[in-house]
mmCIF file of C-alpha atoms in Angstrom:
data_model
loop_
_atom_site.group_PDB
_atom_site.id
_atom_site.type_symbol
_atom_site.label_atom_id
_atom_site.label_comp_id
_atom_site.label_asym_id
_atom_site.label_seq_id
_atom_site.Cartn_x
_atom_site.Cartn_y
_atom_site.Cartn_z
ATOM 1 C CA MET L 1 81.965 162.111 -78.080
ATOM 2 C CA THR L 2 81.742 162.938 -74.401
ATOM 3 C CA PRO L 3 78.341 163.344 -72.704
ATOM 4 C CA GLU L 4 79.040 167.070 -72.340
ATOM 5 C CA ALA L 5 79.686 167.412 -76.101
ATOM 6 C CA ARG L 6 76.502 165.633 -77.157
ATOM 7 C CA PRO L 7 73.800 167.955 -78.524
ATOM 8 C CA ARG L 8 70.944 168.550 -76.096
ATOM 9 C CA TRP L 9 67.589 168.491 -77.863
ATOM 10 C CA PRO L 10 64.535 170.328 -76.493
ATOM 11 C CA ILE L 11 62.203 168.046 -74.562
ATOM 12 C CA TRP L 12 59.441 168.446 -77.157
ATOM 13 C CA VAL L 13 61.738 166.912 -79.790
ATOM 14 C CA SER L 14 62.116 163.725 -77.740
ATOM 15 C CA TRP L 15 58.316 163.394 -77.726
ATOM 16 C CA LEU L 16 57.878 164.333 -81.373
ATOM 17 C CA PHE L 17 59.234 161.124 -82.912
ATOM 18 C CA PRO L 18 57.133 158.641 -80.875
ATOM 19 C CA ILE L 19 54.029 160.746 -81.491
ATOM 20 C CA LEU L 20 54.737 160.815 -85.224
ATOM 21 C CA LEU L 21 55.278 157.041 -85.211
ATOM 22 C CA ILE L 22 51.937 156.460 -83.480
ATOM 23 C CA VAL L 23 50.183 158.771 -85.945
ATOM 24 C CA LEU L 24 51.762 156.969 -88.901
ATOM 25 C CA VAL L 25 50.752 153.542 -87.573
ATOM 26 C CA ILE L 26 47.155 154.655 -86.981
ATOM 27 C CA ALA L 27 46.937 156.338 -90.385
ATOM 28 C CA GLY L 28 48.399 153.289 -92.111
ATOM 29 C CA TRP L 29 45.955 151.034 -90.272
ATOM 30 C CA GLU L 30 42.990 153.210 -91.281
ATOM 31 C CA ILE L 31 44.042 153.422 -94.923
ATOM 32 C CA ALA L 32 44.851 149.709 -95.250
ATOM 33 C CA VAL L 33 41.525 148.617 -93.760
ATOM 34 C CA ARG L 34 39.520 150.931 -96.020
ATOM 35 C CA LEU L 35 41.455 150.108 -99.201
ATOM 36 C CA ARG L 36 41.088 146.373 -98.613
ATOM 37 C CA ASP L 37 37.458 146.803 -97.543
ATOM 38 C CA THR L 38 38.173 144.617 -94.493
ATOM 39 C CA PRO L 39 35.022 143.601 -92.578
ATOM 40 C CA ARG L 40 34.650 145.479 -89.300
ATOM 41 C CA TRP L 41 34.050 142.293 -87.368
ATOM 42 C CA PHE L 42 37.497 141.100 -88.480
ATOM 43 C CA LEU L 43 39.558 144.290 -88.136
ATOM 44 C CA PRO L 44 37.819 147.599 -87.483
ATOM 45 C CA PRO L 45 39.488 150.867 -88.505
ATOM 46 C CA PRO L 46 40.776 153.175 -85.764
ATOM 47 C CA THR L 47 37.863 155.558 -86.363
ATOM 48 C CA ALA L 48 35.431 152.734 -85.514
ATOM 49 C CA VAL L 49 37.376 151.989 -82.323
ATOM 50 C CA LEU L 50 37.227 155.675 -81.391
ATOM 51 C CA SER L 51 33.507 155.684 -82.085
ATOM 52 C CA ALA L 52 33.064 152.648 -79.824
ATOM 53 C CA LEU L 53 35.017 154.436 -77.080
ATOM 54 C CA ILE L 54 32.704 157.446 -77.306
ATOM 55 C CA ASP L 55 29.413 155.575 -77.690
ATOM 56 C CA SER L 56 30.148 153.089 -74.877
ATOM 57 C CA ARG L 57 32.024 155.488 -72.607
ATOM 58 C CA ARG L 58 29.763 155.016 -69.585
ATOM 59 C CA THR L 59 29.834 151.230 -69.804
ATOM 60 C CA LEU L 60 33.586 151.230 -70.389
ATOM 61 C CA LEU L 61 34.102 153.579 -67.436
ATOM 62 C CA HIS L 62 32.194 151.217 -65.155
ATOM 63 C CA HIS L 63 34.230 148.190 -66.241
ATOM 64 C CA THR L 64 37.475 150.175 -66.083
ATOM 65 C CA VAL L 65 36.810 151.159 -62.472
ATOM 66 C CA VAL L 66 36.187 147.513 -61.545
ATOM 67 C CA THR L 67 39.431 146.383 -63.192
ATOM 68 C CA LEU L 68 41.374 149.246 -61.621
ATOM 69 C CA GLU L 69 40.120 148.264 -58.158
ATOM 70 C CA GLU L 70 41.250 144.685 -58.688
ATOM 71 C CA VAL L 71 44.628 145.815 -59.991
ATOM 72 C CA SER L 72 45.173 148.289 -57.145
ATOM 73 C CA LEU L 73 44.346 145.808 -54.382
ATOM 74 C CA GLY L 74 46.396 143.016 -55.930
ATOM 75 C CA PHE L 75 49.333 145.326 -56.544
ATOM 76 C CA VAL L 76 49.359 146.586 -52.945
ATOM 77 C CA VAL L 77 49.169 143.038 -51.580
ATOM 78 C CA SER L 78 52.011 141.872 -53.844
ATOM 79 C CA PHE L 79 54.164 144.863 -52.913
ATOM 80 C CA ILE L 80 53.817 144.316 -49.174
ATOM 81 C CA LEU L 81 54.323 140.554 -49.369
ATOM 82 C CA GLY L 82 57.142 140.955 -51.886
ATOM 83 C CA VAL L 83 59.143 143.309 -49.674
ATOM 84 C CA VAL L 84 58.585 141.145 -46.589
ATOM 85 C CA PHE L 85 59.648 137.964 -48.380
ATOM 86 C CA ALA L 86 62.654 139.712 -49.926
ATOM 87 C CA LEU L 87 63.852 140.899 -46.503
ATOM 88 C CA ALA L 88 63.413 137.426 -45.055
ATOM 89 C CA ILE L 89 65.171 135.699 -47.973
ATOM 90 C CA ALA L 90 68.082 138.138 -47.972
ATOM 91 C CA SER L 91 68.514 137.824 -44.205
ATOM 92 C CA SER L 92 68.619 134.052 -43.855
ATOM 93 C CA ARG L 93 69.955 131.235 -46.023
ATOM 94 C CA VAL L 94 67.544 128.869 -44.295
ATOM 95 C CA VAL L 95 64.574 131.017 -45.274
ATOM 96 C CA GLU L 96 65.964 131.304 -48.797
ATOM 97 C CA ARG L 97 66.243 127.528 -49.211
ATOM 98 C CA ALA L 98 62.756 127.074 -47.768
ATOM 99 C CA PHE L 99 60.822 129.756 -49.644
ATOM 100 C CA TYR L 100 62.740 130.756 -52.774
ATOM 101 C CA PRO L 101 61.702 127.593 -54.670
ATOM 102 C CA PHE L 102 58.059 128.489 -53.985
ATOM 103 C CA VAL L 103 58.663 132.011 -55.295
ATOM 104 C CA ILE L 104 60.029 130.558 -58.542
ATOM 105 C CA ALA L 105 57.257 127.960 -58.692
ATOM 106 C CA SER L 106 54.671 130.744 -58.517
ATOM 107 C CA GLN L 107 55.814 131.738 -62.019
ATOM 108 C CA ALA L 108 56.422 128.228 -63.355
ATOM 109 C CA ILE L 109 52.716 127.376 -63.044
ATOM 110 C CA PRO L 110 50.616 129.135 -65.713
ATOM 111 C CA ILE L 111 48.321 131.670 -64.105
ATOM 112 C CA ILE L 112 45.576 130.758 -66.566
ATOM 113 C CA ALA L 113 45.614 127.258 -65.020
ATOM 114 C CA LEU L 114 45.331 128.590 -61.463
ATOM 115 C CA ALA L 115 42.531 131.037 -62.188
ATOM 116 C CA PRO L 116 39.757 128.375 -62.488
ATOM 117 C CA ILE L 117 40.884 126.807 -59.189
ATOM 118 C CA LEU L 118 40.743 130.195 -57.462
ATOM 119 C CA LEU L 119 37.305 130.690 -58.977
ATOM 120 C CA ILE L 120 36.109 127.424 -57.414
ATOM 121 C CA TRP L 121 37.569 128.327 -54.032
ATOM 122 C CA PHE L 122 36.572 132.002 -53.812
ATOM 123 C CA GLY L 123 33.664 132.425 -56.224
ATOM 124 C CA TYR L 124 33.015 135.107 -58.827
ATOM 125 C CA GLY L 125 33.804 138.102 -56.624
ATOM 126 C CA MET L 126 36.867 140.308 -56.530
ATOM 127 C CA THR L 127 39.020 137.993 -54.385
ATOM 128 C CA PRO L 128 40.245 135.584 -57.115
ATOM 129 C CA LYS L 129 41.146 138.495 -59.397
ATOM 130 C CA VAL L 130 43.107 140.200 -56.629
ATOM 131 C CA ILE L 131 44.981 136.955 -55.943
ATOM 132 C CA VAL L 132 45.845 136.503 -59.634
ATOM 133 C CA VAL L 133 47.154 140.081 -59.842
ATOM 134 C CA ALA L 134 49.201 139.545 -56.680
ATOM 135 C CA LEU L 135 50.706 136.322 -58.027
ATOM 136 C CA ILE L 136 51.795 138.020 -61.253
ATOM 137 C CA CYS L 137 53.255 141.089 -59.527
ATOM 138 C CA PHE L 138 54.874 139.207 -56.634
ATOM 139 C CA PHE L 139 57.802 137.637 -58.520
ATOM 140 C CA PRO L 140 59.540 140.719 -60.028
ATOM 141 C CA ILE L 141 59.254 142.614 -56.749
ATOM 142 C CA VAL L 142 60.795 139.800 -54.692
ATOM 143 C CA VAL L 143 63.604 138.933 -57.098
ATOM 144 C CA ASN L 144 64.697 142.510 -57.743
ATOM 145 C CA THR L 145 64.543 143.489 -54.077
ATOM 146 C CA VAL L 146 66.609 140.458 -53.032
ATOM 147 C CA ASP L 147 69.222 141.382 -55.633
ATOM 148 C CA GLY L 148 69.260 144.930 -54.317
ATOM 149 C CA LEU L 149 69.675 143.868 -50.700
ATOM 150 C CA ARG L 150 72.623 141.686 -51.719
ATOM 151 C CA SER L 151 74.261 144.267 -53.965
ATOM 152 C CA VAL L 152 75.991 146.047 -51.081
ATOM 153 C CA ASP L 153 79.780 145.842 -50.919
ATOM 154 C CA PRO L 154 80.629 143.177 -48.271
ATOM 155 C CA GLU L 155 83.560 145.270 -47.058
ATOM 156 C CA LEU L 156 81.166 148.078 -46.181
ATOM 157 C CA ILE L 157 79.048 145.658 -44.167
ATOM 158 C CA ASP L 158 82.147 144.386 -42.361
ATOM 159 C CA LEU L 159 83.153 147.966 -41.599
ATOM 160 C CA LEU L 160 79.795 148.744 -40.028
ATOM 161 C CA ARG L 161 79.871 145.553 -37.984
ATOM 162 C CA SER L 162 83.393 146.328 -36.783
ATOM 163 C CA MET L 163 82.011 149.640 -35.509
ATOM 164 C CA GLY L 164 79.380 147.784 -33.496
ATOM 165 C CA ALA L 165 76.426 148.336 -35.816
ATOM 166 C CA SER L 166 73.483 146.000 -35.267
ATOM 167 C CA THR L 167 71.770 144.052 -38.042
ATOM 168 C CA TRP L 168 68.903 146.561 -38.098
ATOM 169 C CA THR L 169 71.346 149.477 -38.326
ATOM 170 C CA THR L 170 73.112 147.772 -41.213
ATOM 171 C CA TYR L 171 69.832 147.385 -43.055
ATOM 172 C CA ARG L 172 68.668 150.910 -42.271
ATOM 173 C CA VAL L 173 71.915 152.651 -43.192
ATOM 174 C CA VAL L 174 73.185 150.557 -46.121
ATOM 175 C CA ARG L 175 71.105 147.654 -47.380
ATOM 176 C CA LEU L 176 67.674 149.286 -47.629
ATOM 177 C CA PRO L 177 68.855 152.508 -49.345
ATOM 178 C CA SER L 178 70.959 150.468 -51.768
ATOM 179 C CA SER L 179 68.032 148.202 -52.614
ATOM 180 C CA LEU L 180 65.565 151.004 -53.424
ATOM 181 C CA PRO L 181 66.528 151.325 -57.142
ATOM 182 C CA TYR L 182 66.152 147.557 -57.502
ATOM 183 C CA LEU L 183 62.833 147.649 -55.653
ATOM 184 C CA PHE L 184 61.475 150.345 -57.946
ATOM 185 C CA SER L 185 62.742 148.455 -60.996
ATOM 186 C CA GLY L 186 60.779 145.367 -59.967
ATOM 187 C CA THR L 187 57.777 147.482 -59.011
ATOM 188 C CA ARG L 188 57.712 149.115 -62.455
ATOM 189 C CA ILE L 189 57.643 145.691 -64.077
ATOM 190 C CA ALA L 190 54.901 144.571 -61.718
ATOM 191 C CA ALA L 191 52.853 147.694 -62.462
ATOM 192 C CA ALA L 192 53.133 147.137 -66.216
ATOM 193 C CA VAL L 193 51.901 143.525 -66.049
ATOM 194 C CA SER L 194 49.373 143.931 -63.230
ATOM 195 C CA VAL L 195 46.493 144.623 -65.614
ATOM 196 C CA ILE L 196 47.153 141.275 -67.310
ATOM 197 C CA GLY L 197 46.392 139.466 -64.052
ATOM 198 C CA ALA L 198 43.063 141.214 -63.634
ATOM 199 C CA LEU L 199 42.072 140.472 -67.236
ATOM 200 C CA ILE L 200 42.934 136.780 -66.860
ATOM 201 C CA GLY L 201 40.810 136.546 -63.725
ATOM 202 C CA GLU L 202 37.915 138.285 -65.466
ATOM 203 C CA TRP L 203 38.175 136.068 -68.533
ATOM 204 C CA VAL L 204 37.805 132.936 -66.405
ATOM 205 C CA GLY L 205 34.764 134.144 -64.537
ATOM 206 C CA SER L 206 33.309 137.529 -63.674
ATOM 207 C CA SER L 207 30.324 139.794 -64.116
ATOM 208 C CA ALA L 208 32.223 143.069 -64.579
ATOM 209 C CA GLY L 209 35.600 144.414 -65.634
ATOM 210 C CA LEU L 210 37.390 145.026 -68.914
ATOM 211 C CA GLY L 211 38.129 141.310 -69.345
ATOM 212 C CA TYR L 212 34.441 140.488 -68.980
ATOM 213 C CA TYR L 213 33.601 143.282 -71.451
ATOM 214 C CA MET L 214 36.078 141.850 -73.977
ATOM 215 C CA ILE L 215 34.628 138.333 -73.750
ATOM 216 C CA ARG L 216 31.056 139.598 -74.053
ATOM 217 C CA SER L 217 31.906 141.860 -77.010
ATOM 218 C CA ALA L 218 33.873 139.112 -78.773
ATOM 219 C CA GLY L 219 30.872 136.797 -78.487
ATOM 220 C CA GLN L 220 28.801 139.436 -80.276
ATOM 221 C CA PHE L 221 31.516 139.985 -82.931
ATOM 222 C CA ALA L 222 31.717 143.611 -81.757
ATOM 223 C CA THR L 223 35.436 143.756 -82.512
ATOM 224 C CA ASP L 224 35.568 147.532 -82.290
ATOM 225 C CA LYS L 225 34.476 147.296 -78.641
ATOM 226 C CA VAL L 226 37.101 144.610 -78.001
ATOM 227 C CA PHE L 227 39.793 146.916 -79.397
ATOM 228 C CA ALA L 228 38.441 149.753 -77.259
ATOM 229 C CA ALA L 229 38.779 147.634 -74.108
ATOM 230 C CA VAL L 230 42.259 146.503 -75.171
ATOM 231 C CA LEU L 231 43.285 150.135 -75.673
ATOM 232 C CA ILE L 232 42.025 151.118 -72.215
ATOM 233 C CA SER L 233 43.844 148.146 -70.664
ATOM 234 C CA ALA L 234 47.096 149.211 -72.323
ATOM 235 C CA LEU L 235 46.621 152.782 -71.127
ATOM 236 C CA LEU L 236 46.013 151.525 -67.586
ATOM 237 C CA GLY L 237 49.302 149.630 -67.667
ATOM 238 C CA LEU L 238 51.119 152.701 -68.973
ATOM 239 C CA PHE L 239 49.486 154.874 -66.321
ATOM 240 C CA LEU L 240 50.533 152.584 -63.463
ATOM 241 C CA PHE L 241 54.045 152.322 -64.878
ATOM 242 C CA GLY L 242 54.207 156.102 -65.059
ATOM 243 C CA VAL L 243 52.989 156.516 -61.470
ATOM 244 C CA VAL L 244 55.712 154.204 -60.153
ATOM 245 C CA SER L 245 58.332 155.975 -62.291
ATOM 246 C CA LEU L 246 57.183 159.340 -60.948
ATOM 247 C CA LEU L 247 57.397 158.084 -57.361
ATOM 248 C CA GLU L 248 60.910 156.844 -58.051
ATOM 249 C CA ARG L 249 61.943 160.255 -59.377
ATOM 250 C CA LEU L 250 60.476 161.969 -56.316
ATOM 251 C CA LEU L 251 61.827 159.543 -53.695
ATOM 252 C CA LEU L 252 65.201 158.855 -55.314
ATOM 253 C CA PRO L 253 66.271 162.199 -56.779
ATOM 254 C CA TRP L 254 69.934 161.155 -56.718
ATOM 255 C CA GLN L 255 69.150 158.479 -59.312
ATOM 256 C CA ARG L 256 67.953 161.145 -61.749
ATOM 257 C CA VAL L 257 71.032 163.273 -61.063
ATOM 258 C CA GLY L 258 73.296 160.264 -61.644
ATOM 259 C CA VAL L 259 71.654 159.423 -64.957
ATOM 260 C CA SER L 260 71.616 162.966 -66.262
ATOM 261 C CA GLY L 261 75.192 163.505 -65.185
ATOM 262 C CA GLY L 262 76.418 160.275 -66.771
#
């Protein structure tokens, strides 16, 4: 069946099935917990989690803002450094041999092992959390952008050089536009996992943030509050992923046309 012959469903239908699935999971969770009479400290029902969200909304809002600040700063730092390193690596084999192993090593070392060291060096403030977020987000941005910069047809590069185009012109006209889908792909991944970095930093040592709230609530066996913080963290990751996806649709409209026309 050709793409033109495939039935086109209304947009609300595409949202109906995931919404129904979420509703079924929540309803099944609620029913199973109540039928088994599961203790709330072990697994609270969704209604208890919702109640914790409402009752602790001001406290949760405060900790959410702190985590969002850490995520935003770390994400911006990783994006800038990631693009700069990707340009340098793609432009020079010497730079690639010198720095690419360090880029890979940044992911080979568990972040949870680095977080205490950063805490010793920089204290309990925001700095170690921002660094942890940047380290987690840095790798997908660099790797995907390097792949994008190298995805250009070599014959096209040779053609531009034969016409007297400089290295900067080659990057501006061909390499950078071609790498943008790859850059956004890596940035979406980074946005989705950025909240994890902030939570890890807060678990190791902090006085505010969703990670701190989780640890404090877990120590009090307030599992409903832990689930509430986990839910907010997941929503933050989805929100950041959605923002990057929206920016991609706005800045690269030809990508959307290509997908819909394929």
